[in-house]
Every structure is written in structure tokens, then in C-alpha cells.
Coordinates of C-alpha atoms and ligand atoms in Angstrom, one line a residue:
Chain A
X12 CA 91.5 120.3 74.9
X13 CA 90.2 121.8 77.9
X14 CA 93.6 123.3 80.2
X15 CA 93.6 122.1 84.3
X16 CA 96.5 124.1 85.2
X17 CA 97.9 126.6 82.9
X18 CA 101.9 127.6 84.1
X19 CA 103.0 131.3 82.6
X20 CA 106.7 132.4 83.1
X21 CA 106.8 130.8 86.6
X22 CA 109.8 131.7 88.3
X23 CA 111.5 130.7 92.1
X24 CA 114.5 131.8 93.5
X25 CA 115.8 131.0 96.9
X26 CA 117.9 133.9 97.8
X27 CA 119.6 134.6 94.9
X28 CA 119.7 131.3 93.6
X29 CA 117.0 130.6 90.8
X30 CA 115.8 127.1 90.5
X31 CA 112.7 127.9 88.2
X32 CA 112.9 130.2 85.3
X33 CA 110.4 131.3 82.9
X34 CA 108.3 128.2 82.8
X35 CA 105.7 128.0 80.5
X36 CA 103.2 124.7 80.1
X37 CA 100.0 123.3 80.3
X38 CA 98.2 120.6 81.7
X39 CA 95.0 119.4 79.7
X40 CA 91.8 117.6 81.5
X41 CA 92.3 113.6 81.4
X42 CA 96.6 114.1 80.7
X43 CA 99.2 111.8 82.0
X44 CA 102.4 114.7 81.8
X45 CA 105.8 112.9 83.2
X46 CA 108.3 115.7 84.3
X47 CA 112.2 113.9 84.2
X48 CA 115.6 115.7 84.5
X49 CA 118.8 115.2 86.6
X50 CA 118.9 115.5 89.9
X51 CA 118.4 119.4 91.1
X52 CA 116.7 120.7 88.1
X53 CA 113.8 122.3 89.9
X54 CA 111.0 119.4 89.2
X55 CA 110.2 119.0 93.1
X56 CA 110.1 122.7 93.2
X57 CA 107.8 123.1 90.6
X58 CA 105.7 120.8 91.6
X59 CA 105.4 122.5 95.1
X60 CA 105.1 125.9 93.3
X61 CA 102.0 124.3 91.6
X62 CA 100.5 123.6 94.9
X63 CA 101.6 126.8 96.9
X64 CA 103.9 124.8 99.4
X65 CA 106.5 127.1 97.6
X66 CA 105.3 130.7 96.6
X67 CA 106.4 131.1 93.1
X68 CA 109.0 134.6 93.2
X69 CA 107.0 135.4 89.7
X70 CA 104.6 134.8 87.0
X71 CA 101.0 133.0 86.9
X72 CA 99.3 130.1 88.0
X73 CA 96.4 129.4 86.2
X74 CA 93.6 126.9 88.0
X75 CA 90.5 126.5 85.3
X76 CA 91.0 129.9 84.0
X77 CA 91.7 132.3 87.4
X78 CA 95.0 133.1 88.3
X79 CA 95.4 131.6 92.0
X80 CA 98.5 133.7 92.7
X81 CA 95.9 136.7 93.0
X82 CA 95.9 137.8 96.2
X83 CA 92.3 137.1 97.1
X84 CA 92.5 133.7 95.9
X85 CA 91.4 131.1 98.7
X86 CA 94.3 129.2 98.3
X87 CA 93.2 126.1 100.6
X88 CA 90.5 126.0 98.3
X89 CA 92.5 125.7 95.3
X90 CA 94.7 122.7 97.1
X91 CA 91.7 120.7 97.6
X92 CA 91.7 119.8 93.9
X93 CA 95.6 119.2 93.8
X94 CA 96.2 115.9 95.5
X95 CA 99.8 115.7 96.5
X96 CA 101.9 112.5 96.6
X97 CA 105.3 113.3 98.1
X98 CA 108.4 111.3 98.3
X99 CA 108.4 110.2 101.5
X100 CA 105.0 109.3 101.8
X101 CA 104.1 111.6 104.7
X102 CA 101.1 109.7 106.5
X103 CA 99.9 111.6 109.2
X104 CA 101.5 109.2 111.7
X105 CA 98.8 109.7 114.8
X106 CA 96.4 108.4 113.0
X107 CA 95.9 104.9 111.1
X108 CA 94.8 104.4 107.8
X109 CA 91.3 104.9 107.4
X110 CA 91.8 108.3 109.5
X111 CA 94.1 109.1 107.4
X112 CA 92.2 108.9 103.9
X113 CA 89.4 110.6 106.0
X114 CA 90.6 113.4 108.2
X115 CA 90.3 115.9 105.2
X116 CA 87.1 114.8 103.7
X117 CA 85.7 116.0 107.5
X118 CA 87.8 118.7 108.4
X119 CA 88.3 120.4 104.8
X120 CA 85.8 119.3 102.8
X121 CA 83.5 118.8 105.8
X122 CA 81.8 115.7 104.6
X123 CA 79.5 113.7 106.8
X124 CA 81.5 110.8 108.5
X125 CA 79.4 108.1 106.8
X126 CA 80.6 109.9 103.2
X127 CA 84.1 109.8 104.4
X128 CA 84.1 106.7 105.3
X129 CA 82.7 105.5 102.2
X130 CA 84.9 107.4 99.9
X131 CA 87.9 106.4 101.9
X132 CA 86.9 102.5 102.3
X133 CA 86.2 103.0 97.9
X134 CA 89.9 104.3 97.3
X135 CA 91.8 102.2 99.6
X136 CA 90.2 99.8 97.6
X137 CA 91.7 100.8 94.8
X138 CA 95.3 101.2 95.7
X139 CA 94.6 97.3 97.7
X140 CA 94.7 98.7 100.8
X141 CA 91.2 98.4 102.6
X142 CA 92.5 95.3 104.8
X143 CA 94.6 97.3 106.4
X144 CA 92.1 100.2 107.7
X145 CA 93.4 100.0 111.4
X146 CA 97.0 99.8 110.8
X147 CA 99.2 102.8 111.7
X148 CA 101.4 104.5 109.0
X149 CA 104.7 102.9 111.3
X150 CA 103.2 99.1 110.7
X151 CA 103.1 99.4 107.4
X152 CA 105.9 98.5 104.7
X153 CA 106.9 101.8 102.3
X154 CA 105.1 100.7 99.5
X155 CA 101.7 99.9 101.5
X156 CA 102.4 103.9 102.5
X157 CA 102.7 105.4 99.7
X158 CA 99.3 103.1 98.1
X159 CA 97.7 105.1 101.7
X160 CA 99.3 108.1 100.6
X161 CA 97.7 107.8 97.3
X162 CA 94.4 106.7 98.5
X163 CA 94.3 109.8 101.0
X164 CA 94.9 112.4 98.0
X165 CA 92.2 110.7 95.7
X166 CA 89.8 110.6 98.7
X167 CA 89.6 114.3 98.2
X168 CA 88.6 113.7 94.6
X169 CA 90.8 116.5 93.0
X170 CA 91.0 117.4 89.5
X171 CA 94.9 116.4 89.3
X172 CA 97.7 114.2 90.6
X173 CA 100.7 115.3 91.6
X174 CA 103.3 113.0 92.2
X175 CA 107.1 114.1 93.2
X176 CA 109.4 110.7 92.9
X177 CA 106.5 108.4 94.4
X178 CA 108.6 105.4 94.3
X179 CA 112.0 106.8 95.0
X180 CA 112.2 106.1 98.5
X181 CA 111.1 102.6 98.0
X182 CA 112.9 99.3 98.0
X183 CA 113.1 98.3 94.1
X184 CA 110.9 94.9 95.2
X185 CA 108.1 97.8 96.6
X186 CA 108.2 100.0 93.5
X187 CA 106.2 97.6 91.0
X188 CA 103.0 97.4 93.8
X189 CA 103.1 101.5 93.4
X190 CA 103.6 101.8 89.8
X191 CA 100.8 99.4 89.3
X192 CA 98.1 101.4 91.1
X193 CA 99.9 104.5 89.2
X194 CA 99.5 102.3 85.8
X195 CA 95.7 102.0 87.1
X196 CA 95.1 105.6 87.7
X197 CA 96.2 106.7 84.4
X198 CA 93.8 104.1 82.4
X199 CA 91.1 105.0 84.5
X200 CA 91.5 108.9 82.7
X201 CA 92.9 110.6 86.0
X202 CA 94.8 113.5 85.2
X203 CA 98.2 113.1 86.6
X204 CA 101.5 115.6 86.8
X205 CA 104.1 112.8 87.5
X206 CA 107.9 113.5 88.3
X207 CA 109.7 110.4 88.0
X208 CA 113.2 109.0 87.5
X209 CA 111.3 105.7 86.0
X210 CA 111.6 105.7 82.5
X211 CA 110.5 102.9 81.4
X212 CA 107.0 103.6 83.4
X213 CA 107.8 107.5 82.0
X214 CA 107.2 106.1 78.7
X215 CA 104.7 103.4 78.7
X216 CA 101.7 105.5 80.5
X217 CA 102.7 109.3 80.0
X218 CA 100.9 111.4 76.9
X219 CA 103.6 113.7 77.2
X220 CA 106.9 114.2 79.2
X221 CA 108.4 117.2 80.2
X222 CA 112.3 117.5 80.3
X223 CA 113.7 119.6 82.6
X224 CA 117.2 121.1 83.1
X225 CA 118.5 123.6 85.7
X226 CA 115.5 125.3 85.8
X227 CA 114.3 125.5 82.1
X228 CA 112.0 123.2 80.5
X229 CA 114.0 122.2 77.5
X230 CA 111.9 120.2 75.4
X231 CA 108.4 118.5 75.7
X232 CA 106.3 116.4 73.3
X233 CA 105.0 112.8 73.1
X234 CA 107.1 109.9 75.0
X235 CA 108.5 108.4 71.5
X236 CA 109.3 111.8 70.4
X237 CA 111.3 112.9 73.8
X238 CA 113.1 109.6 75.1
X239 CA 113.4 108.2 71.5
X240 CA 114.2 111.2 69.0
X241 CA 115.1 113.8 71.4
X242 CA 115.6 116.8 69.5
X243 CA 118.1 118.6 72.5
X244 CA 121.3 117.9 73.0
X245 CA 120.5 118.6 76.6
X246 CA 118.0 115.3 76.7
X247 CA 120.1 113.3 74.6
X248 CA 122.7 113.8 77.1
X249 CA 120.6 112.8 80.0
X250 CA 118.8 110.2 78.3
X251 CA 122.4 108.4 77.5
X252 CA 123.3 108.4 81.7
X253 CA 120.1 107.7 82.6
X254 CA 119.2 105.0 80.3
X255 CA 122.3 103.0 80.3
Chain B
X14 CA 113.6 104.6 166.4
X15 CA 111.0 101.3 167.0
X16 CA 108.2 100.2 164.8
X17 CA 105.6 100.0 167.9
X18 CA 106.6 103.9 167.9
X19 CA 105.2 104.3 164.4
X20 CA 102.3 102.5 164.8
X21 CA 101.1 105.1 167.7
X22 CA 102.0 107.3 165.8
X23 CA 99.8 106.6 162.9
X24 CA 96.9 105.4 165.4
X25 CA 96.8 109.2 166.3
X26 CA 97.8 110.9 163.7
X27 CA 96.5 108.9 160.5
X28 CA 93.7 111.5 159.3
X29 CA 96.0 114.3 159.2
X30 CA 98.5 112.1 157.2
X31 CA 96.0 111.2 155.2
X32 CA 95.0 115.0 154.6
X33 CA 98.4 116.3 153.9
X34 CA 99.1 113.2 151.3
X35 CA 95.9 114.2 149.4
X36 CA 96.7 118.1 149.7
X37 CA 100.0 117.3 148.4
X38 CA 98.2 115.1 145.5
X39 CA 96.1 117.6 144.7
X40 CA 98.6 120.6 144.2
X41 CA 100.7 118.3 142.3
X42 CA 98.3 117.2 139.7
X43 CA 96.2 120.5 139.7
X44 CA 99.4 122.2 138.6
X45 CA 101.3 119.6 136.4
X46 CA 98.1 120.3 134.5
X47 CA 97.7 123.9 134.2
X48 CA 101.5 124.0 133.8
X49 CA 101.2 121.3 130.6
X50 CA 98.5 124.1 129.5
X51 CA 100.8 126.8 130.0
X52 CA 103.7 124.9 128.3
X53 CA 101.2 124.0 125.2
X54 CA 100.5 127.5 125.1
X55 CA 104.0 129.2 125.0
X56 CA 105.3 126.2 122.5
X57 CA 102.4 127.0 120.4
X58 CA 103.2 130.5 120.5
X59 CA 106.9 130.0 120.2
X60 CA 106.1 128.1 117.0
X61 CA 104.0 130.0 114.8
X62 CA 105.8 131.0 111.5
X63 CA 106.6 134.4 111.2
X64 CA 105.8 135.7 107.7
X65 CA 106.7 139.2 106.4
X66 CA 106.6 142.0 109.0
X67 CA 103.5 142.6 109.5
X68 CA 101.4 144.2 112.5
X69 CA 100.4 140.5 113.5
X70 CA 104.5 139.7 113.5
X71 CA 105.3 142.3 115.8
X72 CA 102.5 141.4 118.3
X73 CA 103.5 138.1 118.5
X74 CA 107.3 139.1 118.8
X75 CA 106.5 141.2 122.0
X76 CA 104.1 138.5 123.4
X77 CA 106.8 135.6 122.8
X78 CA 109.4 138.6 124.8
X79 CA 107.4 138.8 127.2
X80 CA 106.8 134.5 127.7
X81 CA 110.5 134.4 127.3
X82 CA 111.1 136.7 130.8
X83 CA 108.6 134.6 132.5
X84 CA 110.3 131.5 131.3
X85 CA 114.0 132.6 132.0
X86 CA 112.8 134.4 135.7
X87 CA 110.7 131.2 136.8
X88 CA 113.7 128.5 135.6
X89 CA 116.4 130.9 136.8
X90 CA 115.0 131.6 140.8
X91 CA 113.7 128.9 143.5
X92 CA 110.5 127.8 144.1
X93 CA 110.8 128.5 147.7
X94 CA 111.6 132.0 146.8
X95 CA 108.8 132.3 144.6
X96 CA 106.4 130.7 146.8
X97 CA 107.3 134.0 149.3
X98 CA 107.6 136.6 146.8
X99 CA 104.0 135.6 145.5
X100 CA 102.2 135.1 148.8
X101 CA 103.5 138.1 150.6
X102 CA 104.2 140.3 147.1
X103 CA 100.3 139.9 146.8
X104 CA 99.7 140.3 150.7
X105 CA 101.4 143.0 150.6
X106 CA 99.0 145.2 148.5
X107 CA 96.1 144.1 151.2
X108 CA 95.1 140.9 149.6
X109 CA 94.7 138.2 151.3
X110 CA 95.3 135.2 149.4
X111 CA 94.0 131.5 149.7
X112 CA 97.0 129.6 150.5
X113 CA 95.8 126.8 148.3
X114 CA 94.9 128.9 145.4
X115 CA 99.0 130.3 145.9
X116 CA 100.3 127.1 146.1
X117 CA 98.9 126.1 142.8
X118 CA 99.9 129.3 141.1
X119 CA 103.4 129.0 142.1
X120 CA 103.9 125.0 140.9
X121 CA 101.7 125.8 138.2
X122 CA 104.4 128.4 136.8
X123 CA 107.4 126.8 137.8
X124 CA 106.6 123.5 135.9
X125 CA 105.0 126.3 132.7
X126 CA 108.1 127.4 132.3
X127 CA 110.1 123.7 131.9
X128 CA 107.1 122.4 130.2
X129 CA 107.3 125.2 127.5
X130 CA 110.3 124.2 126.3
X131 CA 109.7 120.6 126.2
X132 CA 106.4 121.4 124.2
X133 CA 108.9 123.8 121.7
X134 CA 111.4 120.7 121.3
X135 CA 108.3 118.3 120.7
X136 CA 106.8 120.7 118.0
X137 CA 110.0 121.0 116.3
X138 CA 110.8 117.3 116.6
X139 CA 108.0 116.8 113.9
X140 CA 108.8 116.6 110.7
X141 CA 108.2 118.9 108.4
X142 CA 106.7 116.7 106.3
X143 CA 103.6 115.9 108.7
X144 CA 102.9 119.5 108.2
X145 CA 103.0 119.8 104.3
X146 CA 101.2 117.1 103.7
X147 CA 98.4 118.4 105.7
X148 CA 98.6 121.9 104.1
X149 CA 98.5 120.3 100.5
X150 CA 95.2 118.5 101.8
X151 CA 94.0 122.0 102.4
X152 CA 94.3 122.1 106.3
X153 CA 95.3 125.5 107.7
X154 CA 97.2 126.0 110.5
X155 CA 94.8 125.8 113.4
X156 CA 93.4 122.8 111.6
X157 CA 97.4 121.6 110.8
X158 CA 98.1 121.7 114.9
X159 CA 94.2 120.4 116.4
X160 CA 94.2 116.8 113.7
X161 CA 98.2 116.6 112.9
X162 CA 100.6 117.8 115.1
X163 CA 99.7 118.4 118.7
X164 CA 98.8 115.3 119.0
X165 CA 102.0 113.5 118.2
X166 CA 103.4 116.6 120.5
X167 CA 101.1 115.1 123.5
X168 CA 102.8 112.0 122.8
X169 CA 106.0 113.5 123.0
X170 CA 105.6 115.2 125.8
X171 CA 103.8 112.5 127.9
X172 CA 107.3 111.5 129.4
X173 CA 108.6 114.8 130.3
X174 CA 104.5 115.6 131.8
X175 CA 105.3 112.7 134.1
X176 CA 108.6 113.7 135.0
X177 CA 107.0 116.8 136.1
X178 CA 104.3 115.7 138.2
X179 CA 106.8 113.4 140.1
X180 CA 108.9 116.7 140.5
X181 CA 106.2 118.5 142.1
X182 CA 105.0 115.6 144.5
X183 CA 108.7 116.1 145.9
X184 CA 108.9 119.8 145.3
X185 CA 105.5 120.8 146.6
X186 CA 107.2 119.9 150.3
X187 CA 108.5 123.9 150.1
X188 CA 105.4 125.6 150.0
X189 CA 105.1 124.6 154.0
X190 CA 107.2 127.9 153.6
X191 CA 103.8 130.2 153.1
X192 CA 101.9 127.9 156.0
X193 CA 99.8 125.1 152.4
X194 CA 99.1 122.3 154.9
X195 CA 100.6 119.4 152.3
X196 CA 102.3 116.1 153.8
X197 CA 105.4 117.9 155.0
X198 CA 103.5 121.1 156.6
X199 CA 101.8 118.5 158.7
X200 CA 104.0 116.3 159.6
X201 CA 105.9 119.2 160.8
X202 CA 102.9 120.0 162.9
X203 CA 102.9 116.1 164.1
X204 CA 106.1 115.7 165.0
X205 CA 106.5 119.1 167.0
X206 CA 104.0 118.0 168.9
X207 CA 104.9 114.5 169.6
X208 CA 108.7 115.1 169.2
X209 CA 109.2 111.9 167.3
X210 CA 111.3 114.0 164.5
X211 CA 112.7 110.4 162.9
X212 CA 109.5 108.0 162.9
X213 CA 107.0 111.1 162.3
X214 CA 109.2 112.0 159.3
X215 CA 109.9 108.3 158.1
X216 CA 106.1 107.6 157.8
X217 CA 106.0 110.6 155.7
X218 CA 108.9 109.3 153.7
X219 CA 107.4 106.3 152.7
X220 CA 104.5 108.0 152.1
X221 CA 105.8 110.1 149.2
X222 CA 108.0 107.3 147.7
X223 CA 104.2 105.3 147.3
X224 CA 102.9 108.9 146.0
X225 CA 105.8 109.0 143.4
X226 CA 106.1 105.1 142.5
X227 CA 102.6 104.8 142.1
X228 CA 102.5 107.9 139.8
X229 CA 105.2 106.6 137.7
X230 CA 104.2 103.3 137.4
X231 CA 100.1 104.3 136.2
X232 CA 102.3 107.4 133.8
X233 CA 103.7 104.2 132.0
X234 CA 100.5 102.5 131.7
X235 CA 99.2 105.6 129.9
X236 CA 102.2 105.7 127.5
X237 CA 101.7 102.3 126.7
X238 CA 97.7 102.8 125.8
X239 CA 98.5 105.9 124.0
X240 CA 101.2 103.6 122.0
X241 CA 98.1 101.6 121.0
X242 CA 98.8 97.7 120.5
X243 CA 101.7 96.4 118.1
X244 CA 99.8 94.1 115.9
X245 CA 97.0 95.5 113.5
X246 CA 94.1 93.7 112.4
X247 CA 93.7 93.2 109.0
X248 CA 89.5 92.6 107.6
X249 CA 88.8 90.0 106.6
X250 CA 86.8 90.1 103.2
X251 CA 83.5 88.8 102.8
X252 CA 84.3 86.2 100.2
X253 CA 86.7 85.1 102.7
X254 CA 84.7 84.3 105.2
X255 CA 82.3 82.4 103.5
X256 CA 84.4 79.5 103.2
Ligands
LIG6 N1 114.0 125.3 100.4 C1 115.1 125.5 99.6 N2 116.0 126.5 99.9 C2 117.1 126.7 99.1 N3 117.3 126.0 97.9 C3 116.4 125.0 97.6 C4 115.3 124.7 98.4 N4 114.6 123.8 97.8 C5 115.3 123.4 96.7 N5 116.4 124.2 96.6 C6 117.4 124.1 95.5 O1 116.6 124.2 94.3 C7 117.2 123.4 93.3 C8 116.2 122.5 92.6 O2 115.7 121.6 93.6 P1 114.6 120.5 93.4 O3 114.4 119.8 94.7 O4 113.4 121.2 92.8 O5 115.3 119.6 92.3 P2 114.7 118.2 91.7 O6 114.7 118.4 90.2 O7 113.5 117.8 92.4 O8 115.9 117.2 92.1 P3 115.7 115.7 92.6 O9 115.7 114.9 91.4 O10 117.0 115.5 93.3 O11 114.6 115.6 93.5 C9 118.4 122.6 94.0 O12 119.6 123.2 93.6 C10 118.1 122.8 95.4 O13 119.3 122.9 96.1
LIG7 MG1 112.8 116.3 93.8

């Protein structure tokens, strides 16, 4: 299996507080990986460590077999092939949607407006957004967002996904239309680093789920293997609040 | 005080109102401008994240000092007193300096200073999410400011831009002090020769509320554009329209 991103003994403190310690994993070319633990384990801070909006206090980051933590790593480079989903959607709020799936394609990947626009039009598509091209990120609904926001990372066409809790900030009648186009992504053979409180979803379209717990990862493996037959008493105690 | 009074007045003296008013005009918007510019600048600079201490961090530490003096002395003295200290400090060392050129330097720094703290609040009124997402994209910071976040800042600003301009319609009245032949240097002028103090000075009156309500009122019209309209339209699909 060929590796995307290769993690080696990452660690993060704040201060003196560590949130990340000695994590080691890997995610393979065409992978749906869903990272789940209780609230404050470090999963949003990996994720941003992975990406460089945090800088990792130690260990290696491995992009396609370079280390990007090397100093003369172009690191906006590198982020072009991460896209990012965050939380709370983030939609560059003076500009509407189309802008927004194109305003990197032009300024960052400095694609020809007619490319842009194409690409854009092709993704927004896919999340069933394109009828909405003119609307500004503060018309929209928080699900129609976060479809934009995914549209806008895939209109860079990155190697991997990252999504940090893409439906927890939605209504529960607004998370299905999100999940869906997630659901979508992962058939289609996307590669996808998911953190996610939804288990059911966790378990239906993940080929492997991570479980994390202040700061470790504690067990990984296939979804039947981690949410059914946990093997840690750590998961089995999460699994039994979260799942009831 | 009788209105036939005014109307002579304004029979012989209507060009040089007119004069002043645009003088007056033309100082205020000239310098609400390069002060939004100066503003833009020191919030910008005020802004930029400081990473480990490096040669660039120091620079920009003594440059932001040195803003910060210029801020506090501008906000902290009156514009009158400026206007002097300015026009004779520099006559003083044998230049002689256009009294226009002064005028504008003096508003222009005055409303600088307020501005750059308005411009600080609006940067920092973003959220810090605007600016993440656009570095995960790959944006640096230049790019981060240009495409994300100075424009929502212009927005933000727009009100307190307008504010300003207003201000120095008004304000611009005490640069008569270094001889700028605005609305009230003339109608000083006017009305010492005519020695109609109340109807000279109630022409000018009027005069700059029209200056002032008409700025205001085209200020909102901007806002309103910039807002863009409420509704959205949504494309209609090909398939759609063929029925
Ligand atoms: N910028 C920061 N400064 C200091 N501490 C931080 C910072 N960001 C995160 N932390 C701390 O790191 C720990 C892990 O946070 P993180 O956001 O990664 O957790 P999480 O697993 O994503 O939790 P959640 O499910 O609530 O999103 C928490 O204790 C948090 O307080
Ligand atoms: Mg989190």
C-alpha cells in the first residue's frame, strides 16, 4: 500500500501541557481513516499538526516520503495537497460561493480563471451546490456551508481530506446532507483523515479508525475490530458513553 | 438679521463661497484618504504576528514604537496646535510651505492616527478562522490580508472612514489659523469686510450642514452597495428551463 502521510513520534505541547505524545500512524493512498476519542484528546490538534496550522514541538511528518518539518520544506506547497474542512465551516465571508471554491485555484495554484471556474462549477456540483454560485457564505444554511467548504478544499485537488468534526456544528436535520456528500467522497476512492463523533457514519464508510485518548493513540484497526471487539479497556470505556 | 441681507450678500460674494466650500471639500476628502491609508498602514503593521526574536522582530518592534508616538502625540494635542507647529516649525528652517499642501498634511495625520486604531480593532475583529482557513489553502500572509481579510476590514471600517471625513469638513474650519482659504477663512474675509458677522456666518452655516448631510447620506449609499443585495439568485438548470 503506497503511504500519503506517514506520522513518526509526533509530539505538541502548549506550554507545558502535552496534548500529543508519541504518535505514530499512517495514512495509505485511497484510505478512509476515522480518528474518535472524548472530548480533549488532541484529535483537532493533530489534525492541525498535520497541516502546519500547529507546529508539532517534536518528531516527523512524512508527505510522499520527505519530511515537511525540514526546515527548507515549502510548506504552502505541502498544504496545497491537504484540503482542510474545519468545524465551523470557515467560508471566506467577502466573497460568495463560486469565489470562494476559486480564490485559491488563482492565487495559489495560479490557474487560469476559465480552469477555476470550471473546476469550481465541477465540485460544487458534487457537494449540490452549483445553484447557489452567487450566494454569500451569511445566506446560506450551515450545512449548505460546510458542502461549500468542502467543495473549496477539493477544488484544489489535494491528495487527502481532512476533516475536524464537519458536522458538529450543524443542526442534527443538516448533518445527513453533509454526511451524504462525505458517504460520496469515500466511494469515489478519496483519501480522507476524518475526526468525527458520528459513529455510526465512523463505522459504515471508514477502512480503519483511530482511537484516541489524552494524547495517545490507543488502539487502531478495522471498524468491526475497534467499535465492536475493542481490545482496550480505554475504547471500551468510551465506546459504552458514547454509544448508549 | 433679514433674509434680503443674505441674498446681497450672496449676489456679491457667491464665487468666493463657492471657493472656500470646494477648498474645504477638497482638504477633507484628500485627507480622510491618505489618513485611511495611513490608518491601513499602521493597523497592518500593528498586526503582523511576531514569531521568535528574530532581526525582522525587532525592526518591526521599533517601527510599531515609533507609529505608536506619532499616534499618541497626534490624538493627545489639537489640531489647531498642530496646524501652527507644522507650518511655522517648517517655516522656520527657511521653507516656505504651500499652505494647501500643510493643510492636508496636518488633517491627513490627525485622522491617521484615529483611523489606525479603528483599522487595528477591525483586523482583530476577524475571526481567526477566516485566516486559517486561508493558510490551510496555502495563502500566505500577504496573500491572507490582499483576498481575505482587508477586505472585510474595508467593510468594517467604512463607518468610522465616514465618521472621519464629516469630522474634518467641521474640523478643517481651524486651519484659517495658518491663513488655507477654506469656507471659514473666507467668510472671515467676507464678513470683515461687509460687517454682516451673523448673516455672512449663517450662509456659511448652512453651507457646511449641506457639506456634512450630503456626505453622510451618499457614505450610507456606499455601505449599502458594499452590503451587496439580500436575496441571491439561485441558476436555474438547463433541464429546468426547458420545460
Ligand atoms: N491553542 C491552544 N493552546 C493551549 N491549549 C490548547 C490549544 N489548543 C488545544 N489545546 C488543548 O489541547 C487539548 C486537546 O485539544 P483538542 O482540541 O486537540 O481536542 P479534541 O480531541 O479535538 O477535542 P474535541 O472533541 O472537544 O474537539 C485540550 O486539553 C485543549 O485544551
Ligand atoms: Mg476538536
Amino acid at each position: 500500500m503506497e503511504k500519503v502521510i506517514e506520522i513518526k513520534h509526533l509530539n505538541k505541547s502548549f506550554g507545558n501541557h502535552e496534548v500529543l505524545r508519541d504518535v505514530n500512524f499512517t495514512v495509505n493512498k485511497g484510505e478512509v481513516v476515522c480518528l474518535i476519542g472524548s472530548s480533549g484528546s488532541g484529535k483537532s490538534t493533530l489534525l492541525r499538526c498535520i497541516n502546519l496550522l500547529e507546529t508539532p514541538s517534536g518528531g516527523e511528518i512524512i508527505y510522499n516520503g520527505e519530511n515537511i518539518l525540514d526546515d527548507k520544506h515549502d510548506v504552502r506547497k505541502y498544504r496545497t495537497h491537504l484540503g482542510m474542512v474545519f468545524q465551523q465551516f470557515n467560508l471566506f465571508n467577502n466573497h460568495n460561493v463560486l469565489k470562494n471554491c476559486m480564490v485559491g485555484q488563482l492565487k495559489v495554484l495560479k490557474r487560469s480563471k476559465e480552469a477555476a471556474k470550471q473546476n469550481a462549477l465541477k465540485y460544487l456540483k458534487t457537494v449540490g451546490m452549483d445553484l447557489y454560485v452567487n450566494a454569500k457564505p451569511k445566506q446560506l444554511s450551515g450545512g449548505q456551508k460546510q458542502r461549500v467548504a468542502i467543495a473549496r478544499a477539493l477544488a484544489m485537488d489535494p491528495e487527502v481530506m481532512l476533516f475536524d468534526e464537519p458536522t458538529s456544528a450543524l443542526d442534527p436535520e443538516m448533518v445527513g446532507e453533509v454526511l451524504k456528500v462525505m458517504r460520496q467522497l469515500a466511494d469515489e476512492g478519496n483519501t480522507m483523515l476524518i475526526v468525527t463523533h458520528e459513529m455510526e457514519f465512523a463505522r459504515e464508510v471508514s477502512d480503519r479508525i483511530v482511537f484516541m485518548d489524552k494524547g495517545v493513540i490507543v488502539e487502531e484497526g478495522p471498524p468491526e475490530q475497534v467499535l465492536v471487539n475493542p481490545k482496550h479497556e480505554r475504547t471500551k470505556e468510551f465506546l459504552k458513553r458514547t454509544l448508549k | 438679521m433679514s433674509f434680503e441681507i443674505i441674498l446681497s450678500i450672496l449676489q456679491e460674494n457667491w464665487p468666493s463661497y463657492l471657493r472656500g466650500a470646494y477648498m474645504t471639500l477638497l482638504i477633507a476628502i484628500i485627507s480622510t484618504i491618505i489618513g485611511a491609508l495611513i490608518g491601513l498602514f499602521i493597523g497592518v503593521m500593528h498586526t503582523i504576528p511576531l514569531r521568535k526574536k528574530s532581526v525582522k522582530s525587532i525592526i518591526l518592534k521599533i517601527i510599531n514604537f515609533i507609529l505608536t508616538v506619532y499616534v499618541e502625540i497626534f490624538r493627545g494635542t489639537p489640531m489647531i496646535v498642530q496646524a501652527m507647529v507644522v507650518f511655522y516649525g517648517i517655516a522656520a528652517y527657511g521653507y516656505e510651505m504651500d499652505r494647501f499642501i500643510a493643510a492636508i498634511v496636518v488633517v491627513g495625520l490627525n485622522t491617521g492616527a484615529y483611523m489606525a486604531e479603528y483599522v487595528r480593532g477591525g483586523i482583530v475583529s476577524i475571526d481567526k478562522g477566516q485566516y486559517e482557513a486561508a493558510e490551510a489553502i496555502g495563502m500566505g500572509h500577504f496573500q491572507t490580508m490582499i483576498h481575505v481579510i482587508l477586505p472585510q476590514v474595508f467593510r468594517n471600517i467604512l463607518p468610522a472612514t465616514g465618521n472621519q471625513l464629516i469630522m474634518n469638513i467641521k474640523d478643517s474650519a481651524v486651519l484659517s489659523v495658518i491663513s488655507v482659504t477654506e469656507l471659514f477663512f473666507t467668510t472671515k474675509s467676507i464678513a470683515g469686510a461687509n460687517f454682516r458677522f451673523a448673516e455672512s456666518y449663517l450662509i456659511t452655516c448652512i453651507m457646511y450642514l449641506v457639506m456634512t448631510f450630503v456626505a453622510s447620506r451618499i457614505l450610507r449609499y456606499v455601505e449599502k452597495r458594499m452590503d451587496g443585495q439580500n436575496a441571491y439568485q439561485v441558476e436555474q438548470r438547463r433541464e429546468e428551463q426547458m420545460y
